[in-house]
mmCIF file of C-alpha atoms in Angstrom:
data_model
loop_
_atom_site.group_PDB
_atom_site.id
_atom_site.type_symbol
_atom_site.label_atom_id
_atom_site.label_comp_id
_atom_site.label_asym_id
_atom_site.label_seq_id
_atom_site.Cartn_x
_atom_site.Cartn_y
_atom_site.Cartn_z
ATOM 1 C CA MET A 1 14.328 161.237 66.939
ATOM 2 C CA PRO A 2 13.282 161.473 63.265
ATOM 3 C CA SER A 3 13.563 164.910 61.678
ATOM 4 C CA VAL A 4 10.689 167.405 61.564
ATOM 5 C CA ALA A 5 10.338 166.803 57.812
ATOM 6 C CA VAL A 6 9.917 163.067 58.389
ATOM 7 C CA LYS A 7 7.322 163.674 61.103
ATOM 8 C CA VAL A 8 5.287 166.029 58.909
ATOM 9 C CA TYR A 9 5.518 163.741 55.880
ATOM 10 C CA SER A 10 4.438 160.815 58.063
ATOM 11 C CA VAL A 11 1.199 162.586 59.029
ATOM 12 C CA PHE A 12 0.178 163.128 55.396
ATOM 13 C CA PHE A 13 1.387 159.663 54.411
ATOM 14 C CA LYS A 14 -0.812 157.990 57.024
ATOM 15 C CA LEU A 15 -3.856 160.062 56.059
ATOM 16 C CA LEU A 16 -3.503 159.088 52.398
ATOM 17 C CA LEU A 17 -2.800 155.436 53.205
ATOM 18 C CA LYS A 18 -5.801 155.238 55.547
ATOM 19 C CA HIS A 19 -8.067 156.684 52.847
ATOM 20 C CA LYS A 20 -6.700 154.200 50.314
ATOM 21 C CA LEU A 21 -7.123 151.188 52.579
ATOM 22 C CA GLN A 22 -10.651 152.152 53.612
ATOM 23 C CA SER A 23 -11.595 152.702 49.976
ATOM 24 C CA LEU A 24 -10.290 149.261 49.066
ATOM 25 C CA LEU A 25 -12.198 147.741 51.975
ATOM 26 C CA ARG A 26 -15.440 149.312 50.733
ATOM 27 C CA GLN A 27 -14.797 148.084 47.207
ATOM 28 C CA SER A 28 -14.021 144.611 48.478
ATOM 29 C CA ALA A 29 -17.191 144.528 50.611
ATOM 30 C CA ALA A 30 -19.214 145.624 47.580
ATOM 31 C CA GLY A 31 -17.669 142.886 45.454
ATOM 32 C CA GLY A 32 -15.729 145.340 43.310
ATOM 33 C CA THR A 33 -12.434 143.436 43.478
ATOM 34 C CA GLY A 34 -11.284 139.877 43.101
ATOM 35 C CA ALA A 35 -10.516 139.561 39.373
ATOM 36 C CA SER A 36 -8.673 136.311 38.722
ATOM 37 C CA PHE A 37 -6.051 138.091 36.613
ATOM 38 C CA GLY A 38 -5.240 140.407 39.511
ATOM 39 C CA VAL A 39 -3.342 143.686 39.507
ATOM 40 C CA ALA A 40 0.339 144.338 40.115
ATOM 41 C CA SER A 41 0.144 148.133 40.466
ATOM 42 C CA ARG A 42 -2.321 150.882 41.272
ATOM 43 C CA PRO A 43 -3.183 153.671 38.788
ATOM 44 C CA ASP A 44 -2.319 156.380 41.338
ATOM 45 C CA GLU A 45 1.275 155.193 41.756
ATOM 46 C CA SER A 46 4.139 156.618 39.713
ATOM 47 C CA ALA A 47 6.247 154.263 37.609
ATOM 48 C CA ALA A 48 9.780 154.619 36.264
ATOM 49 C CA PRO A 49 10.137 153.612 32.589
ATOM 50 C CA SER A 50 12.460 150.743 31.761
ATOM 51 C CA ASN A 51 15.576 151.437 29.696
ATOM 52 C CA PRO A 52 17.487 148.507 28.106
ATOM 53 C CA SER A 53 20.537 150.731 27.536
ATOM 54 C CA PHE A 54 22.948 151.541 30.319
ATOM 55 C CA GLY A 55 22.178 154.922 31.823
ATOM 56 C CA PRO A 56 24.422 157.266 33.809
ATOM 57 C CA ASP A 57 24.251 154.908 36.777
ATOM 58 C CA GLY A 58 25.481 151.986 34.658
ATOM 59 C CA VAL A 59 22.316 149.885 35.009
ATOM 60 C CA ALA A 60 20.046 148.670 32.200
ATOM 61 C CA THR A 61 16.457 147.570 32.816
ATOM 62 C CA LYS A 62 13.738 145.671 31.019
ATOM 63 C CA ASP A 63 10.223 144.498 31.880
ATOM 64 C CA ILE A 64 8.894 141.027 31.114
ATOM 65 C CA HIS A 65 5.555 139.318 31.730
ATOM 66 C CA VAL A 66 6.116 135.716 32.758
ATOM 67 C CA ASP A 67 2.628 134.368 33.477
ATOM 68 C CA PRO A 68 -0.142 134.521 30.842
ATOM 69 C CA LEU A 69 -2.743 133.649 33.500
ATOM 70 C CA SER A 70 -2.059 136.561 35.851
ATOM 71 C CA SER A 71 -0.559 140.035 36.074
ATOM 72 C CA LEU A 72 2.736 138.672 37.467
ATOM 73 C CA SER A 73 5.574 140.663 35.905
ATOM 74 C CA LEU A 74 9.281 141.252 36.442
ATOM 75 C CA ARG A 75 11.750 144.081 36.004
ATOM 76 C CA LEU A 76 15.361 143.036 35.418
ATOM 77 C CA PHE A 77 18.263 145.258 36.494
ATOM 78 C CA LEU A 78 21.608 144.497 34.826
ATOM 79 C CA PRO A 79 24.805 146.384 35.853
ATOM 80 C CA ASP A 80 27.343 147.273 33.171
ATOM 81 C CA SER A 81 29.958 145.233 35.046
ATOM 82 C CA SER A 82 28.334 142.195 33.417
ATOM 83 C CA LEU A 83 30.153 143.131 30.221
ATOM 84 C CA ALA A 84 33.546 143.341 31.882
ATOM 85 C CA PRO A 85 36.133 140.533 31.729
ATOM 86 C CA ARG A 86 37.314 139.124 35.039
ATOM 87 C CA ASN A 87 39.917 141.859 35.464
ATOM 88 C CA GLY A 88 37.013 144.298 35.828
ATOM 89 C CA HIS A 89 37.677 146.412 32.698
ATOM 90 C CA VAL A 90 34.609 146.977 30.524
ATOM 91 C CA GLU A 91 35.568 146.158 26.947
ATOM 92 C CA ASN A 92 32.255 146.942 25.232
ATOM 93 C CA GLY A 93 30.649 150.007 26.603
ATOM 94 C CA GLY A 94 27.063 150.179 25.383
ATOM 95 C CA ALA A 95 24.063 147.964 25.662
ATOM 96 C CA TYR A 96 24.333 146.859 22.016
ATOM 97 C CA GLY A 97 21.599 149.149 20.828
ATOM 98 C CA GLY A 98 19.325 148.233 23.713
ATOM 99 C CA TYR A 99 19.803 144.466 23.410
ATOM 100 C CA LEU A 100 22.337 142.362 25.246
ATOM 101 C CA PRO A 101 23.200 139.219 23.265
ATOM 102 C CA PRO A 102 23.839 135.905 25.005
ATOM 103 C CA VAL A 103 27.489 135.959 23.985
ATOM 104 C CA THR A 104 30.190 138.611 23.930
ATOM 105 C CA PRO A 105 30.712 140.156 20.451
ATOM 106 C CA PRO A 106 33.553 138.604 18.367
ATOM 107 C CA ASP A 107 35.798 141.666 18.612
ATOM 108 C CA ALA A 108 35.848 141.399 22.400
ATOM 109 C CA ARG A 109 36.545 137.663 22.265
ATOM 110 C CA ARG A 110 39.559 138.269 20.046
ATOM 111 C CA ARG A 111 40.996 140.774 22.491
ATOM 112 C CA SER A 112 40.718 138.601 25.585
ATOM 113 C CA HIS A 113 39.450 135.184 26.472
ATOM 114 C CA ALA A 114 38.548 136.654 29.850
ATOM 115 C CA GLY A 115 36.189 139.045 28.034
ATOM 116 C CA SER A 116 33.443 136.430 27.818
ATOM 117 C CA PRO A 117 30.205 137.412 29.556
ATOM 118 C CA ARG A 118 30.480 137.433 33.330
ATOM 119 C CA LYS A 119 28.114 135.336 35.378
ATOM 120 C CA LEU A 120 26.548 137.398 38.141
ATOM 121 C CA PRO A 121 24.566 136.347 41.216
ATOM 122 C CA VAL A 122 20.814 136.899 41.088
ATOM 123 C CA ILE A 123 18.730 138.723 43.676
ATOM 124 C CA LEU A 124 14.962 138.240 43.731
ATOM 125 C CA GLN A 125 13.519 141.430 45.221
ATOM 126 C CA PHE A 126 10.012 141.811 46.631
ATOM 127 C CA HIS A 127 8.766 145.377 47.146
ATOM 128 C CA GLY A 128 6.754 146.741 50.061
ATOM 129 C CA GLY A 129 3.331 148.348 50.121
ATOM 130 C CA VAL A 130 1.329 146.469 52.816
ATOM 131 C CA PHE A 131 0.284 143.874 50.204
ATOM 132 C CA VAL A 132 -2.168 146.300 48.552
ATOM 133 C CA GLY A 133 0.132 148.838 46.913
ATOM 134 C CA GLY A 134 3.655 149.522 45.794
ATOM 135 C CA SER A 135 5.114 148.214 42.569
ATOM 136 C CA ASN A 136 8.282 146.641 41.208
ATOM 137 C CA THR A 137 8.406 149.490 38.672
ATOM 138 C CA SER A 138 7.714 152.421 41.025
ATOM 139 C CA THR A 139 10.258 155.231 41.008
ATOM 140 C CA ALA A 140 11.330 154.426 44.586
ATOM 141 C CA ASN A 141 11.694 150.699 43.978
ATOM 142 C CA ASP A 142 13.492 151.309 40.687
ATOM 143 C CA PHE A 143 16.026 153.557 42.437
ATOM 144 C CA PHE A 144 16.569 151.063 45.256
ATOM 145 C CA CYS A 145 17.061 148.103 42.904
ATOM 146 C CA ARG A 146 19.528 150.071 40.784
ATOM 147 C CA ARG A 147 21.496 150.875 43.928
ATOM 148 C CA ILE A 148 21.573 147.209 44.961
ATOM 149 C CA ALA A 149 22.540 146.012 41.463
ATOM 150 C CA LYS A 150 25.550 148.343 41.397
ATOM 151 C CA LEU A 151 26.661 147.882 45.008
ATOM 152 C CA LEU A 152 26.510 144.101 44.916
ATOM 153 C CA ASP A 153 27.392 143.600 41.235
ATOM 154 C CA VAL A 154 24.333 141.411 40.713
ATOM 155 C CA ILE A 155 21.308 140.994 38.479
ATOM 156 C CA VAL A 156 18.239 142.140 40.383
ATOM 157 C CA ILE A 157 14.846 140.694 39.461
ATOM 158 C CA ALA A 158 12.126 142.875 40.995
ATOM 159 C CA VAL A 159 8.926 140.866 41.279
ATOM 160 C CA GLY A 160 5.597 142.507 40.452
ATOM 161 C CA TYR A 161 3.390 140.147 42.439
ATOM 162 C CA ARG A 162 -0.410 140.362 42.523
ATOM 163 C CA LEU A 163 -1.906 142.776 45.019
ATOM 164 C CA ALA A 164 -4.745 142.451 47.511
ATOM 165 C CA PRO A 165 -7.686 142.626 47.751
ATOM 166 C CA ASP A 166 -7.957 141.742 44.046
ATOM 167 C CA SER A 167 -5.779 138.716 44.817
ATOM 168 C CA ARG A 168 -5.710 137.783 48.473
ATOM 169 C CA TYR A 169 -3.441 135.310 50.248
ATOM 170 C CA PRO A 170 -1.788 133.141 49.009
ATOM 171 C CA ALA A 171 -1.548 134.836 45.571
ATOM 172 C CA ALA A 172 1.471 137.064 46.304
ATOM 173 C CA PHE A 173 3.300 134.220 48.059
ATOM 174 C CA GLU A 174 2.614 131.818 45.187
ATOM 175 C CA ASP A 175 3.867 134.428 42.724
ATOM 176 C CA GLY A 176 7.160 134.628 44.616
ATOM 177 C CA PHE A 177 7.771 130.904 44.419
ATOM 178 C CA LYS A 178 6.604 130.819 40.797
ATOM 179 C CA VAL A 179 9.382 133.284 39.927
ATOM 180 C CA LEU A 180 11.946 131.078 41.673
ATOM 181 C CA ASN A 181 10.800 128.130 39.545
ATOM 182 C CA TRP A 182 10.831 130.331 36.445
ATOM 183 C CA LEU A 183 14.438 131.265 37.199
ATOM 184 C CA GLY A 184 15.362 127.576 37.321
ATOM 185 C CA LYS A 185 13.565 126.924 34.043
ATOM 186 C CA GLN A 186 15.442 129.806 32.434
ATOM 187 C CA ALA A 187 18.768 128.300 33.495
ATOM 188 C CA ASN A 188 17.798 124.896 32.078
ATOM 189 C CA LEU A 189 16.565 126.395 28.813
ATOM 190 C CA ALA A 190 19.795 128.367 28.475
ATOM 191 C CA GLU A 191 21.804 125.145 28.869
ATOM 192 C CA CYS A 192 19.670 123.417 26.230
ATOM 193 C CA SER A 193 20.153 126.349 23.879
ATOM 194 C CA LYS A 194 23.915 126.332 24.480
ATOM 195 C CA SER A 195 24.016 122.586 23.813
ATOM 196 C CA MET A 196 22.178 123.027 20.515
ATOM 197 C CA GLU A 197 24.529 125.813 19.442
ATOM 198 C CA SER A 198 27.511 123.553 20.158
ATOM 199 C CA THR A 199 25.923 120.749 18.154
ATOM 200 C CA LYS A 200 25.291 123.008 15.182
ATOM 201 C CA ALA A 201 28.801 124.452 15.384
ATOM 202 C CA GLY A 202 30.181 120.904 15.279
ATOM 203 C CA GLY A 203 28.322 120.191 12.074
ATOM 204 C CA VAL A 204 25.915 117.694 13.603
ATOM 205 C CA GLY A 205 22.550 118.359 12.036
ATOM 206 C CA ASP A 206 20.240 116.635 14.486
ATOM 207 C CA ALA A 207 16.920 118.166 13.440
ATOM 208 C CA SER A 208 14.838 116.046 15.820
ATOM 209 C CA ARG A 209 16.919 117.176 18.802
ATOM 210 C CA SER A 210 16.451 120.791 17.775
ATOM 211 C CA GLN A 211 12.687 120.304 17.643
ATOM 212 C CA ILE A 212 12.663 118.798 21.139
ATOM 213 C CA VAL A 213 14.485 121.798 22.574
ATOM 214 C CA ASP A 214 12.181 124.211 20.737
ATOM 215 C CA SER A 215 9.134 122.357 22.011
ATOM 216 C CA PHE A 216 10.271 123.073 25.578
ATOM 217 C CA GLY A 217 10.342 126.777 24.871
ATOM 218 C CA ALA A 218 13.924 127.522 23.834
ATOM 219 C CA SER A 219 12.614 130.616 22.052
ATOM 220 C CA SER A 220 11.520 132.023 25.441
ATOM 221 C CA VAL A 221 15.036 132.078 26.892
ATOM 222 C CA GLU A 222 15.658 135.432 28.567
ATOM 223 C CA PRO A 223 18.957 136.612 26.981
ATOM 224 C CA TRP A 224 20.191 138.717 29.908
ATOM 225 C CA LEU A 225 19.846 135.828 32.322
ATOM 226 C CA ALA A 226 21.198 133.286 29.816
ATOM 227 C CA ALA A 227 24.306 135.386 29.274
ATOM 228 C CA HIS A 228 24.962 136.747 32.732
ATOM 229 C CA GLY A 229 22.830 135.045 35.407
ATOM 230 C CA ASP A 230 24.178 132.533 37.922
ATOM 231 C CA PRO A 231 21.125 131.053 39.689
ATOM 232 C CA SER A 232 23.358 128.918 41.917
ATOM 233 C CA ARG A 233 24.048 132.165 43.816
ATOM 234 C CA CYS A 234 20.497 133.386 44.432
ATOM 235 C CA VAL A 235 19.593 135.790 47.241
ATOM 236 C CA LEU A 236 16.071 136.749 48.316
ATOM 237 C CA LEU A 237 15.517 140.357 49.404
ATOM 238 C CA GLY A 238 12.181 141.502 50.787
ATOM 239 C CA VAL A 239 11.057 144.975 51.839
ATOM 240 C CA SER A 240 8.328 145.251 54.513
ATOM 241 C CA CYS A 241 5.527 142.892 53.375
ATOM 242 C CA GLY A 242 7.934 141.760 50.657
ATOM 243 C CA ALA A 243 10.082 140.324 53.457
ATOM 244 C CA ASN A 244 7.166 138.069 54.408
ATOM 245 C CA ILE A 245 7.055 136.861 50.795
ATOM 246 C CA ALA A 246 10.830 136.351 50.688
ATOM 247 C CA ASP A 247 10.755 134.269 53.868
ATOM 248 C CA PHE A 248 7.927 132.138 52.448
ATOM 249 C CA VAL A 249 9.878 131.579 49.208
ATOM 250 C CA ALA A 250 12.963 130.596 51.227
ATOM 251 C CA ARG A 251 10.910 128.032 53.142
ATOM 252 C CA LYS A 252 9.401 126.632 49.947
ATOM 253 C CA ALA A 253 12.872 126.395 48.399
ATOM 254 C CA VAL A 254 14.070 124.394 51.418
ATOM 255 C CA GLU A 255 11.066 122.068 51.112
ATOM 256 C CA ALA A 256 11.542 121.653 47.355
ATOM 257 C CA GLY A 257 15.234 120.803 47.664
ATOM 258 C CA LYS A 258 16.688 119.658 44.352
ATOM 259 C CA LEU A 259 13.383 120.292 42.579
ATOM 260 C CA VAL A 260 14.415 123.938 42.133
ATOM 261 C CA ASP A 261 17.880 123.098 40.788
ATOM 262 C CA PRO A 262 19.998 124.725 39.491
ATOM 263 C CA VAL A 263 18.679 127.562 41.667
ATOM 264 C CA LYS A 264 20.337 127.716 45.096
ATOM 265 C CA VAL A 265 19.039 130.185 47.666
ATOM 266 C CA VAL A 266 22.260 131.041 49.496
ATOM 267 C CA ALA A 267 20.902 133.849 51.715
ATOM 268 C CA GLN A 268 17.980 136.155 52.342
ATOM 269 C CA VAL A 269 17.622 139.758 53.520
ATOM 270 C CA LEU A 270 14.501 140.776 55.433
ATOM 271 C CA MET A 271 14.167 144.557 55.591
ATOM 272 C CA TYR A 272 11.811 145.601 58.403
ATOM 273 C CA PRO A 273 9.536 142.582 57.835
ATOM 274 C CA PHE A 274 5.780 143.054 58.141
ATOM 275 C CA PHE A 275 5.407 140.529 60.950
ATOM 276 C CA THR A 276 2.711 140.578 63.618
ATOM 277 C CA GLY A 277 1.023 138.238 66.098
ATOM 278 C CA SER A 278 -1.859 137.934 68.548
ATOM 279 C CA ILE A 279 0.291 138.410 71.661
ATOM 280 C CA ALA A 280 1.686 141.939 71.523
ATOM 281 C CA THR A 281 5.412 142.528 71.890
ATOM 282 C CA HIS A 282 6.952 145.455 73.755
ATOM 283 C CA SER A 283 7.425 147.506 70.574
ATOM 284 C CA GLU A 284 3.883 146.740 69.399
ATOM 285 C CA ILE A 285 2.577 148.274 72.620
ATOM 286 C CA LYS A 286 4.987 151.192 72.909
ATOM 287 C CA LEU A 287 5.059 152.170 69.208
ATOM 288 C CA ALA A 288 1.502 151.337 68.181
ATOM 289 C CA ASN A 289 0.980 154.888 66.893
ATOM 290 C CA THR A 290 4.389 155.411 65.377
ATOM 291 C CA TYR A 291 5.458 156.933 62.041
ATOM 292 C CA PHE A 292 4.203 155.961 58.572
ATOM 293 C CA TYR A 293 2.905 152.429 59.265
ATOM 294 C CA ASP A 294 1.152 152.319 62.627
ATOM 295 C CA LYS A 295 -0.746 149.388 64.080
ATOM 296 C CA SER A 296 -4.249 150.480 63.006
ATOM 297 C CA LEU A 297 -3.200 150.901 59.369
ATOM 298 C CA CYS A 298 -1.442 147.553 59.353
ATOM 299 C CA MET A 299 -4.513 145.806 60.749
ATOM 300 C CA LEU A 300 -6.551 147.247 57.843
ATOM 301 C CA ALA A 301 -3.946 145.901 55.434
ATOM 302 C CA TRP A 302 -4.094 142.410 56.962
ATOM 303 C CA LYS A 303 -7.897 142.446 56.641
ATOM 304 C CA LEU A 304 -7.494 143.217 52.951
ATOM 305 C CA PHE A 305 -4.821 140.573 52.405
ATOM 306 C CA LEU A 306 -6.025 137.550 54.368
ATOM 307 C CA PRO A 307 -9.271 135.788 53.381
ATOM 308 C CA GLU A 308 -12.016 136.547 55.926
ATOM 309 C CA ARG A 309 -12.322 132.913 56.983
ATOM 310 C CA GLU A 310 -8.553 132.748 57.625
ATOM 311 C CA PHE A 311 -8.072 136.100 59.356
ATOM 312 C CA SER A 312 -5.759 135.731 62.330
ATOM 313 C CA LEU A 313 -2.748 137.673 63.497
ATOM 314 C CA ASP A 314 -1.103 134.292 64.034
ATOM 315 C CA HIS A 315 -1.644 133.274 60.426
ATOM 316 C CA PRO A 316 1.554 131.703 58.987
ATOM 317 C CA ALA A 317 1.824 134.646 56.578
ATOM 318 C CA ALA A 318 1.849 137.094 59.492
ATOM 319 C CA ASN A 319 3.632 135.407 62.399
ATOM 320 C CA PRO A 320 6.927 133.668 61.534
ATOM 321 C CA LEU A 321 7.074 131.799 64.841
ATOM 322 C CA VAL A 322 3.744 129.963 64.874
ATOM 323 C CA PRO A 323 4.178 126.191 65.340
ATOM 324 C CA GLY A 324 4.166 123.997 62.254
ATOM 325 C CA ARG A 325 5.125 126.789 59.858
ATOM 326 C CA GLY A 326 7.149 125.096 57.121
ATOM 327 C CA PRO A 327 10.517 123.325 57.492
ATOM 328 C CA PRO A 328 12.660 123.354 60.675
ATOM 329 C CA LEU A 329 14.355 126.698 61.225
ATOM 330 C CA LYS A 330 17.763 125.015 61.186
ATOM 331 C CA CYS A 331 17.244 124.375 57.451
ATOM 332 C CA MET A 332 16.701 128.041 56.618
ATOM 333 C CA PRO A 333 19.343 129.971 54.662
ATOM 334 C CA PRO A 334 21.489 132.658 56.305
ATOM 335 C CA THR A 335 19.157 135.547 57.105
ATOM 336 C CA LEU A 336 20.034 139.212 57.587
ATOM 337 C CA THR A 337 17.283 141.230 59.306
ATOM 338 C CA VAL A 338 17.123 145.038 59.100
ATOM 339 C CA VAL A 339 15.029 146.838 61.724
ATOM 340 C CA ALA A 340 14.305 150.472 62.590
ATOM 341 C CA GLU A 341 14.198 151.959 66.088
ATOM 342 C CA HIS A 342 10.803 153.627 65.546
ATOM 343 C CA ASP A 343 9.042 150.686 63.918
ATOM 344 C CA TRP A 344 6.297 148.982 65.917
ATOM 345 C CA MET A 345 7.069 145.657 64.182
ATOM 346 C CA ARG A 346 10.759 145.598 65.137
ATOM 347 C CA ASP A 347 10.612 143.299 68.177
ATOM 348 C CA ARG A 348 8.949 140.422 66.343
ATOM 349 C CA ALA A 349 11.540 140.608 63.574
ATOM 350 C CA ILE A 350 14.296 140.522 66.177
ATOM 351 C CA ALA A 351 12.629 137.553 67.907
ATOM 352 C CA TYR A 352 12.551 135.618 64.632
ATOM 353 C CA SER A 353 16.233 136.328 64.106
ATOM 354 C CA GLU A 354 17.000 135.133 67.624
ATOM 355 C CA GLU A 355 15.198 131.841 66.975
ATOM 356 C CA LEU A 356 17.264 131.327 63.823
ATOM 357 C CA ARG A 357 20.497 131.929 65.722
ATOM 358 C CA LYS A 358 19.467 129.390 68.380
ATOM 359 C CA VAL A 359 19.643 126.678 65.695
ATOM 360 C CA ASN A 360 22.981 127.966 64.352
ATOM 361 C CA VAL A 361 21.698 129.868 61.323
ATOM 362 C CA ASP A 362 23.773 132.951 60.517
ATOM 363 C CA ALA A 363 21.104 135.559 61.305
ATOM 364 C CA PRO A 364 22.460 138.962 62.355
ATOM 365 C CA VAL A 365 20.250 141.976 63.027
ATOM 366 C CA LEU A 366 21.050 145.478 61.828
ATOM 367 C CA GLU A 367 19.165 148.061 63.887
ATOM 368 C CA TYR A 368 19.228 151.708 62.832
ATOM 369 C CA LYS A 369 18.758 154.441 65.395
ATOM 370 C CA ASP A 370 16.220 157.219 64.819
ATOM 371 C CA ALA A 371 14.966 155.276 61.806
ATOM 372 C CA VAL A 372 11.386 154.555 60.742
ATOM 373 C CA HIS A 373 9.759 151.712 58.829
ATOM 374 C CA GLU A 374 10.989 151.755 55.197
ATOM 375 C CA PHE A 375 13.706 154.311 56.043
ATOM 376 C CA ALA A 376 15.934 152.915 53.260
ATOM 377 C CA THR A 377 13.270 152.393 50.590
ATOM 378 C CA LEU A 378 10.638 155.131 51.020
ATOM 379 C CA ASP A 379 10.707 157.726 48.240
ATOM 380 C CA MET A 380 11.582 160.770 50.345
ATOM 381 C CA LEU A 381 14.258 158.916 52.346
ATOM 382 C CA LEU A 382 16.088 157.031 49.571
ATOM 383 C CA LYS A 383 18.921 159.524 49.245
ATOM 384 C CA THR A 384 19.596 160.046 52.929
ATOM 385 C CA PRO A 385 22.977 159.009 54.385
ATOM 386 C CA GLN A 386 21.188 156.426 56.534
ATOM 387 C CA ALA A 387 19.577 154.779 53.488
ATOM 388 C CA GLN A 388 22.934 154.629 51.718
ATOM 389 C CA ALA A 389 24.603 153.217 54.831
ATOM 390 C CA CYS A 390 21.938 150.517 55.066
ATOM 391 C CA ALA A 391 22.506 149.489 51.438
ATOM 392 C CA ASP A 392 26.265 149.396 52.060
ATOM 393 C CA ASP A 393 25.793 147.230 55.154
ATOM 394 C CA ILE A 394 23.562 144.811 53.261
ATOM 395 C CA ALA A 395 26.164 144.576 50.499
ATOM 396 C CA ILE A 396 28.953 143.734 52.954
ATOM 397 C CA TRP A 397 26.986 140.873 54.475
ATOM 398 C CA VAL A 398 25.536 139.439 51.267
ATOM 399 C CA LYS A 399 28.948 139.337 49.571
ATOM 400 C CA LYS A 400 29.970 136.627 52.039
ATOM 401 C CA TYR A 401 27.527 134.289 50.343
ATOM 402 C CA ILE A 402 27.753 135.286 46.681
ATOM 403 C CA SER A 403 31.517 135.569 46.311
ATOM 404 C CA ILE A 404 32.882 132.911 43.963
ATOM 405 C CA ARG A 405 36.126 132.914 45.937
ATOM 406 C CA GLY A 406 34.486 131.917 49.180
ATOM 407 C CA HIS A 407 33.969 133.864 52.356
ATOM 408 C CA GLU A 408 36.390 136.666 51.614
ATOM 409 C CA PHE A 409 34.173 139.265 53.274
ATOM 410 C CA SER A 410 33.305 139.269 56.927
ATOM 411 C CA TYR A 411 30.748 141.296 58.789
#
């Protein structure tokens, strides 16, 4: 069973969350929400400041706003291993005064050809918060993303999608896919920029070609991604309701096919996904009043997220197994599902994983005993041995699909 501290914290957590959800419902009913720009965070939630220099944990961060028409924002997490040559030794220690250039400094190039910037896989991470709260810059999410960036040796892009009820379905889902397309555009712009640099270095002064590249936004190239990102090894990672978004983005990527090139979604991780449905599962009956996120609170959240005319527990955003939901399951990427013993949503997540395995998709389930919903990402539980073990387990599995030397890791 969960510890006494977890049980006590859960009581206060649910009281505060219920008050928040009911307040948002009243505001929504009174017409006090629904701004087209949307919100990506709540004023009562703590936020960790970004720091473009490597801190004690060896991870640098920066925030960028990628959509002028909405509040969609991103936080990038870059591990210091990105500056190491392929033998793993970091040749240039700092973050270059808070800015990471798109090429390794000349002194490092002279010392070793292998010292050129390393290309790292990219993880798109979607935070939890029952669609109405949470943030990509919250202290808990910042800590979790730093842990993942270091464990997996990857660039993490935490997505600050629009929240309900200011922006109801499908806003958050569209934001997720918009970031995937943005990642592809960044890779293409970086290639154009590299091509222009090569042309200039060769003494070919093609001014018209330079103007064409600039007209497509070469000046908006994100330097960290241009220098160190490998979008052909992209993993989606969703936490709670963020897992619903990740699964939607994976489906859209399958449907888009080569239209999202050079981005390749090689795997996804669904951490205690926020799935539900009209026909109750065993866990939804037995654990309806469980810790932190019980059934009544989740129903309030779905009412805030789904448009009134579309409200249904079998909505494609809520139930992953409704007929006609996106591409055939056999086309889905490898999918790791994390579930907790004391989570009322666990059985539906397991059922989805079982359906994926039936069509030969690599879709293991990691179930953690005595664990609660968000046991590896909730602020008070982040530093527990179980949370660390979960992150380690995720790293072992994901490395099968992001290793440039093939499937050298097995789970």
